[in-house]
mmCIF file of C-alpha atoms in Angstrom:
data_model
loop_
_atom_site.group_PDB
_atom_site.id
_atom_site.type_symbol
_atom_site.label_atom_id
_atom_site.label_comp_id
_atom_site.label_asym_id
_atom_site.label_seq_id
_atom_site.Cartn_x
_atom_site.Cartn_y
_atom_site.Cartn_z
ATOM 1 C CA UNK A 1181 87.136 129.757 105.119
ATOM 2 C CA UNK A 1182 84.705 126.959 103.800
ATOM 3 C CA UNK A 1183 87.542 125.181 102.463
ATOM 4 C CA UNK A 1184 89.218 125.465 105.690
ATOM 5 C CA UNK A 1185 86.338 123.771 107.437
ATOM 6 C CA UNK A 1186 86.155 121.273 105.480
ATOM 7 C CA UNK A 1187 90.246 120.441 105.539
ATOM 8 C CA UNK A 1188 89.787 120.453 109.280
ATOM 9 C CA UNK A 1189 87.066 117.950 109.870
ATOM 10 C CA UNK A 1190 89.568 115.272 108.210
ATOM 11 C CA UNK A 1191 92.109 115.827 110.735
ATOM 12 C CA UNK A 1192 91.925 114.065 114.012
ATOM 13 C CA UNK A 1193 94.277 115.512 116.543
ATOM 14 C CA UNK A 1194 95.786 113.885 119.586
ATOM 15 C CA UNK A 1195 98.889 113.945 121.732
ATOM 16 C CA UNK A 1196 99.450 110.496 122.258
ATOM 17 C CA UNK A 1197 101.895 108.810 119.730
ATOM 18 C CA UNK A 1198 100.336 105.553 120.521
ATOM 19 C CA UNK A 1199 97.346 106.932 118.334
ATOM 20 C CA UNK A 1200 99.045 106.274 115.242
ATOM 21 C CA UNK A 1201 99.400 102.173 115.913
ATOM 22 C CA UNK A 1202 96.886 101.425 112.987
ATOM 23 C CA UNK A 1203 98.512 103.619 110.542
ATOM 24 C CA UNK A 1204 100.064 102.516 107.313
ATOM 25 C CA UNK A 1205 101.701 105.914 106.605
ATOM 26 C CA UNK A 1206 103.123 108.195 109.730
ATOM 27 C CA UNK A 1207 104.920 111.514 108.480
ATOM 28 C CA UNK A 1208 106.715 113.356 110.846
ATOM 29 C CA UNK A 1209 106.961 117.238 110.630
ATOM 30 C CA UNK A 1210 107.896 118.632 113.957
ATOM 31 C CA UNK A 1211 110.940 121.261 114.348
ATOM 32 C CA UNK A 1212 113.866 121.053 111.783
ATOM 33 C CA UNK A 1213 116.026 119.206 114.449
ATOM 34 C CA UNK A 1214 118.157 116.078 114.182
ATOM 35 C CA UNK A 1215 118.086 114.568 117.804
ATOM 36 C CA UNK A 1216 113.630 115.709 118.534
ATOM 37 C CA UNK A 1217 113.158 114.453 115.324
ATOM 38 C CA UNK A 1218 114.912 110.997 115.590
ATOM 39 C CA UNK A 1219 113.461 110.295 118.830
ATOM 40 C CA UNK A 1220 109.771 110.714 117.506
ATOM 41 C CA UNK A 1221 110.820 108.261 114.841
ATOM 42 C CA UNK A 1222 111.817 105.781 117.300
ATOM 43 C CA UNK A 1223 109.030 106.067 119.443
ATOM 44 C CA UNK A 1224 106.293 106.308 116.346
ATOM 45 C CA UNK A 1225 108.361 103.007 115.037
ATOM 46 C CA UNK A 1226 107.674 101.073 118.164
ATOM 47 C CA UNK A 1227 104.206 101.494 117.865
ATOM 48 C CA UNK A 1228 103.279 101.403 114.864
ATOM 49 C CA UNK A 1229 102.746 97.375 112.974
ATOM 50 C CA UNK A 1230 105.271 96.143 110.928
ATOM 51 C CA UNK A 1231 104.213 97.180 107.675
ATOM 52 C CA UNK A 1232 103.599 100.614 108.212
ATOM 53 C CA UNK A 1233 105.823 103.032 106.318
ATOM 54 C CA UNK A 1234 107.346 106.115 108.257
ATOM 55 C CA UNK A 1235 108.295 109.235 106.242
ATOM 56 C CA UNK A 1236 109.954 112.272 107.679
ATOM 57 C CA UNK A 1237 108.840 116.157 105.919
ATOM 58 C CA UNK A 1238 112.830 117.139 106.620
ATOM 59 C CA UNK A 1239 113.734 119.217 103.975
ATOM 60 C CA UNK A 1240 118.180 119.276 104.802
ATOM 61 C CA UNK A 1241 118.904 116.217 107.536
ATOM 62 C CA UNK A 1242 119.383 112.953 105.646
ATOM 63 C CA UNK A 1243 117.141 110.372 105.158
ATOM 64 C CA UNK A 1244 119.879 107.574 105.207
ATOM 65 C CA UNK A 1245 121.310 108.986 108.671
ATOM 66 C CA UNK A 1246 117.652 109.560 110.157
ATOM 67 C CA UNK A 1247 116.984 105.540 108.944
ATOM 68 C CA UNK A 1248 120.073 104.111 109.929
ATOM 69 C CA UNK A 1249 118.851 104.391 113.291
ATOM 70 C CA UNK A 1250 115.452 102.756 112.449
ATOM 71 C CA UNK A 1251 114.704 99.048 113.372
ATOM 72 C CA UNK A 1252 113.298 98.963 109.480
ATOM 73 C CA UNK A 1253 114.811 101.235 107.420
ATOM 74 C CA UNK A 1254 113.728 100.100 104.280
ATOM 75 C CA UNK A 1255 110.325 101.225 105.408
ATOM 76 C CA UNK A 1256 111.336 104.635 105.708
ATOM 77 C CA UNK A 1257 111.210 107.748 103.407
ATOM 78 C CA UNK A 1258 111.593 111.650 102.610
ATOM 79 C CA UNK A 1259 107.997 113.145 102.059
ATOM 80 C CA UNK A 1260 109.198 117.216 102.157
ATOM 81 C CA UNK A 1261 106.240 118.987 101.503
ATOM 82 C CA UNK A 1262 107.227 122.086 99.847
ATOM 83 C CA UNK A 1263 106.024 125.729 101.108
ATOM 84 C CA UNK A 1264 103.781 127.184 101.363
ATOM 85 C CA UNK A 1265 101.797 123.478 101.032
ATOM 86 C CA UNK A 1266 97.930 124.908 101.000
ATOM 87 C CA UNK A 1267 99.820 126.908 97.207
ATOM 88 C CA UNK A 1268 102.194 124.484 96.267
ATOM 89 C CA UNK A 1269 100.967 120.529 95.133
ATOM 90 C CA UNK A 1270 104.850 119.703 94.776
ATOM 91 C CA UNK A 1271 106.136 116.711 97.240
ATOM 92 C CA UNK A 1272 109.447 115.857 96.767
ATOM 93 C CA UNK A 1273 110.252 112.481 97.787
ATOM 94 C CA UNK A 1274 114.018 111.172 98.462
ATOM 95 C CA UNK A 1275 114.969 107.668 99.551
ATOM 96 C CA UNK A 1276 117.504 106.885 101.923
ATOM 97 C CA UNK A 1277 120.348 103.928 101.033
ATOM 98 C CA UNK A 1278 117.621 101.607 102.533
ATOM 99 C CA UNK A 1279 114.600 102.615 101.446
ATOM 100 C CA UNK A 1280 113.134 99.460 99.480
ATOM 101 C CA UNK A 1281 111.883 99.604 95.947
ATOM 102 C CA UNK A 1282 107.970 98.936 97.692
ATOM 103 C CA UNK A 1283 108.570 101.680 99.720
ATOM 104 C CA UNK A 1284 109.592 104.237 97.430
ATOM 105 C CA UNK A 1285 106.754 102.869 95.426
ATOM 106 C CA UNK A 1286 103.830 102.802 97.191
ATOM 107 C CA UNK A 1287 104.817 106.474 98.404
ATOM 108 C CA UNK A 1288 104.634 107.436 95.263
ATOM 109 C CA UNK A 1289 101.479 105.947 93.815
ATOM 110 C CA UNK A 1290 99.811 107.029 97.088
ATOM 111 C CA UNK A 1291 100.356 110.411 95.933
ATOM 112 C CA UNK A 1292 99.172 109.820 92.278
ATOM 113 C CA UNK A 1293 95.591 109.002 93.987
ATOM 114 C CA UNK A 1294 95.683 112.135 96.199
ATOM 115 C CA UNK A 1295 96.075 114.559 93.534
ATOM 116 C CA UNK A 1296 93.363 112.973 91.984
ATOM 117 C CA UNK A 1297 95.279 112.065 88.816
ATOM 118 C CA UNK A 1298 94.392 109.861 86.404
ATOM 119 C CA UNK A 1299 94.766 105.965 86.362
ATOM 120 C CA UNK A 1300 94.373 103.112 84.270
ATOM 121 C CA UNK A 1301 91.307 101.142 84.900
ATOM 122 C CA UNK A 1302 90.207 99.929 81.772
ATOM 123 C CA UNK A 1303 92.095 96.684 82.183
ATOM 124 C CA UNK A 1304 89.447 95.492 85.042
ATOM 125 C CA UNK A 1305 86.523 98.275 84.680
ATOM 126 C CA UNK A 1306 86.096 98.771 80.846
ATOM 127 C CA UNK A 1307 82.647 97.609 80.116
ATOM 128 C CA UNK A 1308 81.971 94.441 77.996
ATOM 129 C CA UNK A 1309 85.714 93.594 77.574
ATOM 130 C CA UNK A 1310 87.940 94.766 80.658
ATOM 131 C CA UNK A 1311 87.727 91.643 83.197
ATOM 132 C CA UNK A 1312 85.293 92.501 85.471
ATOM 133 C CA UNK A 1313 82.546 92.014 83.096
ATOM 134 C CA UNK A 1314 84.164 88.806 81.402
ATOM 135 C CA UNK A 1315 85.796 86.717 84.171
ATOM 136 C CA UNK A 1316 83.722 87.941 87.350
ATOM 137 C CA UNK A 1317 79.631 88.764 85.839
ATOM 138 C CA UNK A 1318 80.595 92.076 86.532
ATOM 139 C CA UNK A 1319 81.155 92.152 89.991
ATOM 140 C CA UNK A 1320 83.148 93.893 92.430
ATOM 141 C CA UNK A 1321 86.746 91.908 92.863
ATOM 142 C CA UNK A 1322 86.991 91.473 96.109
ATOM 143 C CA UNK A 1323 90.241 90.439 98.459
ATOM 144 C CA UNK A 1324 90.703 87.407 100.269
ATOM 145 C CA UNK A 1325 92.961 89.241 102.185
ATOM 146 C CA UNK A 1326 94.492 92.805 103.001
ATOM 147 C CA UNK A 1327 97.159 94.028 100.842
ATOM 148 C CA UNK A 1328 100.255 93.838 102.769
ATOM 149 C CA UNK A 1329 103.483 91.398 102.672
ATOM 150 C CA UNK A 1330 101.756 88.281 101.583
ATOM 151 C CA UNK A 1331 103.166 87.633 98.488
ATOM 152 C CA UNK A 1332 107.263 88.961 99.711
ATOM 153 C CA UNK A 1333 106.703 86.254 102.420
ATOM 154 C CA UNK A 1334 105.849 83.060 100.001
ATOM 155 C CA UNK A 1335 108.297 84.276 97.064
ATOM 156 C CA UNK A 1336 109.840 80.800 96.556
ATOM 157 C CA UNK A 1337 113.125 80.899 95.684
ATOM 158 C CA UNK A 1338 115.277 78.348 94.164
ATOM 159 C CA UNK A 1339 118.205 77.429 96.695
ATOM 160 C CA UNK A 1340 118.760 74.133 95.498
ATOM 161 C CA UNK A 1341 118.716 72.887 91.703
ATOM 162 C CA UNK A 1342 117.513 74.051 88.907
ATOM 163 C CA UNK A 1343 113.851 72.347 88.861
ATOM 164 C CA UNK A 1344 110.485 73.342 87.929
ATOM 165 C CA UNK A 1345 108.920 74.176 91.642
ATOM 166 C CA UNK A 1346 106.213 71.601 91.346
ATOM 167 C CA UNK A 1347 108.971 68.978 91.261
ATOM 168 C CA UNK A 1348 111.221 70.593 94.006
ATOM 169 C CA UNK A 1349 110.339 68.380 96.832
ATOM 170 C CA UNK A 1350 110.334 65.105 94.175
ATOM 171 C CA UNK A 1351 113.560 65.694 93.231
ATOM 172 C CA UNK A 1352 114.827 66.788 96.882
ATOM 173 C CA UNK A 1353 113.632 63.151 97.598
ATOM 174 C CA UNK A 1354 115.392 61.365 94.833
ATOM 175 C CA UNK A 1355 118.401 62.691 95.789
ATOM 176 C CA UNK A 1356 117.876 61.440 98.983
ATOM 177 C CA UNK A 1357 117.102 57.722 97.640
ATOM 178 C CA UNK A 1358 119.991 57.832 95.664
ATOM 179 C CA UNK A 1359 122.715 56.163 97.516
ATOM 180 C CA UNK A 1360 119.613 53.024 97.836
ATOM 181 C CA UNK A 1361 119.346 52.910 94.348
ATOM 182 C CA UNK A 1362 122.074 53.648 92.137
ATOM 183 C CA UNK A 1363 123.781 50.166 92.366
ATOM 184 C CA UNK A 1364 120.219 48.721 91.203
ATOM 185 C CA UNK A 1365 119.173 50.315 88.289
ATOM 186 C CA UNK A 1366 118.499 47.113 86.884
ATOM 187 C CA UNK A 1367 116.423 45.672 89.445
ATOM 188 C CA UNK A 1368 113.440 48.181 90.052
ATOM 189 C CA UNK A 1369 109.809 47.045 89.251
ATOM 190 C CA UNK A 1370 108.055 50.624 89.755
ATOM 191 C CA UNK A 1371 108.882 54.324 91.422
ATOM 192 C CA UNK A 1372 105.746 55.491 92.927
ATOM 193 C CA UNK A 1373 105.233 59.050 92.972
ATOM 194 C CA UNK A 1374 102.682 60.954 94.899
ATOM 195 C CA UNK A 1375 102.114 64.474 94.065
ATOM 196 C CA UNK A 1376 100.042 67.776 93.918
ATOM 197 C CA UNK A 1377 97.247 67.845 91.349
ATOM 198 C CA UNK A 1378 99.146 70.961 89.750
ATOM 199 C CA UNK A 1379 102.058 68.669 89.456
ATOM 200 C CA UNK A 1380 99.930 66.060 87.696
ATOM 201 C CA UNK A 1381 98.565 68.851 85.233
ATOM 202 C CA UNK A 1382 101.716 70.690 84.685
ATOM 203 C CA UNK A 1383 105.052 68.605 85.066
ATOM 204 C CA UNK A 1384 103.705 65.144 84.506
ATOM 205 C CA UNK A 1385 104.990 64.005 81.328
ATOM 206 C CA UNK A 1386 105.890 61.051 79.025
ATOM 207 C CA UNK A 1387 106.909 60.783 75.902
ATOM 208 C CA UNK A 1388 109.537 62.340 73.724
ATOM 209 C CA UNK A 1389 111.511 65.808 75.838
ATOM 210 C CA UNK A 1390 112.875 67.621 72.661
ATOM 211 C CA UNK A 1391 114.877 69.998 74.602
ATOM 212 C CA UNK A 1392 116.447 71.483 77.673
ATOM 213 C CA UNK A 1393 113.210 72.988 78.542
ATOM 214 C CA UNK A 1394 110.888 69.759 77.660
ATOM 215 C CA UNK A 1395 113.189 68.247 80.378
ATOM 216 C CA UNK A 1396 113.141 71.139 82.855
ATOM 217 C CA UNK A 1397 109.007 70.396 83.280
ATOM 218 C CA UNK A 1398 109.054 66.973 83.094
ATOM 219 C CA UNK A 1399 108.270 65.498 86.732
ATOM 220 C CA UNK A 1400 109.776 62.238 85.290
ATOM 221 C CA UNK A 1401 112.821 62.822 84.076
ATOM 222 C CA UNK A 1402 113.979 65.480 86.964
ATOM 223 C CA UNK A 1403 113.562 62.581 89.660
ATOM 224 C CA UNK A 1404 115.195 59.906 87.175
ATOM 225 C CA UNK A 1405 117.930 62.152 87.059
ATOM 226 C CA UNK A 1406 117.991 62.892 90.674
ATOM 227 C CA UNK A 1407 117.899 58.997 91.523
ATOM 228 C CA UNK A 1408 121.020 58.175 89.000
ATOM 229 C CA UNK A 1409 123.201 60.825 89.858
ATOM 230 C CA UNK A 1410 122.264 62.501 93.474
ATOM 231 C CA UNK A 1411 121.833 65.711 92.227
ATOM 232 C CA UNK A 1412 120.101 67.827 89.338
ATOM 233 C CA UNK A 1413 122.635 70.626 87.731
ATOM 234 C CA UNK A 1414 121.746 72.539 84.352
ATOM 235 C CA UNK A 1415 123.997 70.349 82.993
ATOM 236 C CA UNK A 1416 121.722 67.445 83.143
ATOM 237 C CA UNK A 1417 118.945 68.968 81.254
ATOM 238 C CA UNK A 1418 121.635 68.949 78.068
ATOM 239 C CA UNK A 1419 121.784 65.626 75.460
ATOM 240 C CA UNK A 1420 124.694 64.309 76.778
ATOM 241 C CA UNK A 1421 122.912 63.719 80.030
ATOM 242 C CA UNK A 1422 119.483 62.769 78.113
ATOM 243 C CA UNK A 1423 120.810 60.168 76.002
ATOM 244 C CA UNK A 1424 121.303 57.941 78.996
ATOM 245 C CA UNK A 1425 119.143 55.315 78.110
ATOM 246 C CA UNK A 1426 118.603 54.443 82.271
ATOM 247 C CA UNK A 1427 116.856 57.810 81.771
ATOM 248 C CA UNK A 1428 113.693 56.944 79.721
ATOM 249 C CA UNK A 1429 114.090 53.292 81.497
ATOM 250 C CA UNK A 1430 113.365 54.822 84.801
ATOM 251 C CA UNK A 1431 111.055 57.343 83.704
ATOM 252 C CA UNK A 1432 108.534 54.235 81.870
ATOM 253 C CA UNK A 1433 108.357 52.670 85.787
ATOM 254 C CA UNK A 1434 107.380 55.589 87.279
ATOM 255 C CA UNK A 1435 103.801 55.863 88.568
ATOM 256 C CA UNK A 1436 102.397 58.944 89.403
ATOM 257 C CA UNK A 1437 98.973 59.452 91.470
ATOM 258 C CA UNK A 1438 97.091 62.721 93.034
ATOM 259 C CA UNK A 1439 97.892 63.099 97.070
ATOM 260 C CA UNK A 1440 94.550 65.306 97.448
ATOM 261 C CA UNK A 1441 95.979 65.866 100.844
ATOM 262 C CA UNK A 1442 98.877 67.467 99.276
ATOM 263 C CA UNK A 1443 96.690 69.062 96.929
ATOM 264 C CA UNK A 1444 94.721 70.771 99.569
ATOM 265 C CA UNK A 1445 97.986 72.152 101.788
ATOM 266 C CA UNK A 1446 99.282 73.247 97.962
ATOM 267 C CA UNK A 1447 96.009 75.100 97.757
ATOM 268 C CA UNK A 1448 95.818 76.961 101.471
ATOM 269 C CA UNK A 1449 96.855 80.530 100.914
ATOM 270 C CA UNK A 1450 98.408 79.913 104.303
ATOM 271 C CA UNK A 1451 100.606 76.757 103.948
ATOM 272 C CA UNK A 1452 101.347 76.734 100.084
ATOM 273 C CA UNK A 1453 102.983 73.707 100.636
ATOM 274 C CA UNK A 1454 104.195 71.732 97.475
ATOM 275 C CA UNK A 1455 104.122 68.575 98.787
ATOM 276 C CA UNK A 1456 105.580 65.223 97.307
ATOM 277 C CA UNK A 1457 106.485 61.412 98.047
ATOM 278 C CA UNK A 1458 108.646 59.148 96.704
ATOM 279 C CA UNK A 1459 108.765 55.290 96.921
ATOM 280 C CA UNK A 1460 110.995 52.418 94.898
ATOM 281 C CA UNK A 1461 110.114 48.980 94.687
ATOM 282 C CA UNK A 1462 112.304 46.278 93.694
ATOM 283 C CA UNK A 1463 111.993 43.008 92.065
ATOM 284 C CA UNK A 1464 113.075 40.993 94.896
ATOM 285 C CA UNK A 1465 109.819 42.693 97.219
ATOM 286 C CA UNK A 1466 112.072 45.113 99.009
ATOM 287 C CA UNK A 1467 111.653 48.520 98.684
ATOM 288 C CA UNK A 1468 112.919 51.898 99.933
ATOM 289 C CA UNK A 1469 111.163 53.744 102.877
ATOM 290 C CA UNK A 1470 109.066 56.719 101.546
ATOM 291 C CA UNK A 1471 110.402 60.220 101.544
ATOM 292 C CA UNK A 1472 107.877 62.805 101.864
ATOM 293 C CA UNK A 1473 108.690 66.063 101.975
ATOM 294 C CA UNK A 1474 106.504 69.318 101.979
ATOM 295 C CA UNK A 1475 108.382 72.274 101.836
ATOM 296 C CA UNK A 1476 111.316 72.888 99.198
ATOM 297 C CA UNK A 1477 114.451 74.876 100.314
ATOM 298 C CA UNK A 1478 114.178 78.502 99.686
ATOM 299 C CA UNK A 1479 110.012 77.929 100.703
ATOM 300 C CA UNK A 1480 109.360 80.494 103.795
ATOM 301 C CA UNK A 1481 109.191 77.322 106.339
ATOM 302 C CA UNK A 1482 112.496 76.633 105.430
ATOM 303 C CA UNK A 1483 113.992 80.098 105.268
ATOM 304 C CA UNK A 1484 116.682 79.456 107.756
ATOM 305 C CA UNK A 1485 117.836 75.961 106.364
ATOM 306 C CA UNK A 1486 118.381 77.674 103.128
ATOM 307 C CA UNK A 1487 120.763 80.150 104.070
ATOM 308 C CA UNK A 1488 123.676 77.734 104.371
ATOM 309 C CA UNK A 1489 123.310 76.640 100.863
ATOM 310 C CA UNK A 1490 122.582 79.909 99.626
ATOM 311 C CA UNK A 1491 126.286 80.811 100.946
ATOM 312 C CA UNK A 1492 127.556 77.722 99.612
ATOM 313 C CA UNK A 1493 126.525 78.732 95.672
ATOM 314 C CA UNK A 1494 127.523 82.529 96.479
ATOM 315 C CA UNK A 1495 131.081 81.419 96.912
ATOM 316 C CA UNK A 1496 131.330 78.663 94.368
ATOM 317 C CA UNK A 1497 129.991 82.051 91.931
ATOM 318 C CA UNK A 1498 132.824 83.993 93.649
ATOM 319 C CA UNK A 1499 135.633 81.172 92.590
ATOM 320 C CA UNK A 1500 134.457 81.229 88.938
ATOM 321 C CA UNK A 1501 135.357 84.750 88.968
ATOM 322 C CA UNK A 1502 137.779 86.139 91.305
ATOM 323 C CA UNK A 1503 140.938 85.250 92.601
ATOM 324 C CA UNK A 1504 140.881 83.429 95.775
ATOM 325 C CA UNK A 1505 141.545 86.702 97.948
ATOM 326 C CA UNK A 1506 139.138 88.518 96.507
ATOM 327 C CA UNK A 1507 136.307 85.657 96.950
ATOM 328 C CA UNK A 1508 137.306 85.231 100.213
ATOM 329 C CA UNK A 1509 137.012 89.364 101.142
ATOM 330 C CA UNK A 1510 133.508 89.116 99.273
ATOM 331 C CA UNK A 1511 132.316 86.172 100.956
ATOM 332 C CA UNK A 1512 133.599 87.824 104.632
ATOM 333 C CA UNK A 1513 131.586 90.975 103.703
ATOM 334 C CA UNK A 1514 128.376 89.272 102.290
ATOM 335 C CA UNK A 1515 127.866 87.118 105.838
ATOM 336 C CA UNK A 1516 128.016 89.927 108.023
ATOM 337 C CA UNK A 1517 124.587 90.656 108.855
ATOM 338 C CA UNK A 1518 125.384 94.173 110.011
#
């Protein structure tokens, strides 16, 4: 009876579905009938925030089938609590075909915490050598935001070319200026680059570059290739391209400076810009426009613009590995958003 009273103190009763609007995990556990379950799940999904995970306690209905009627099937999973629940601690976690790895992993970790299982805290909390004591002066670590979708939404995809990310927009600017400089390489007086502090510190390099990895992490090399070829591919990091004397000629003409506003935008967690500006000056006093690009293709602010480029790369990869008829079928199949 004591245990029963303690349990009931943790339960809040409501007959309104809207009361679930602020929940991170909602488990449906009504009668084992598909239509009513589906109605409840759809109604709950409509009132919950976009990050919420929905689960069904069903033991016999397909999770894939139930999830197929939801707007966010990747955030839907089965959580079958075995009867009698107070006696059996086992919970069967069932993925649907569309259930994401993040949803599955999140539910699994939540169950571990609820059961009070052992966790690995030593990395943060161990006295003297844990991160808490060594790096944070024994203060509790505080997150600047609630855990959510921030990391997923801010993933950067290398859609355009294989360049270290601090240089992506600089290379894009160089490619944009290619047609204006390609016939005037010997007439260039200087090349002005304005970049973020992180790029200055990490990828601004002078002197010999010994291998492809070195070249991939040299801002000046990647910009030079973009100006010379109007493109940047993996082959451009190899010896054949690197041995072109014009590459080092252009590198020697580059003046790299930090633009503090670019650094602010780069460090702003809501902006996460990777801004660069490129301008070429000629010996006769002429100069190109200053090409300024804040976000590379693959940045969350240019997702829609990235899709056609991604499709083109995919089709090219298919053509290299399949016959034309197979390539066309695969391309059509993957282009269907449904």
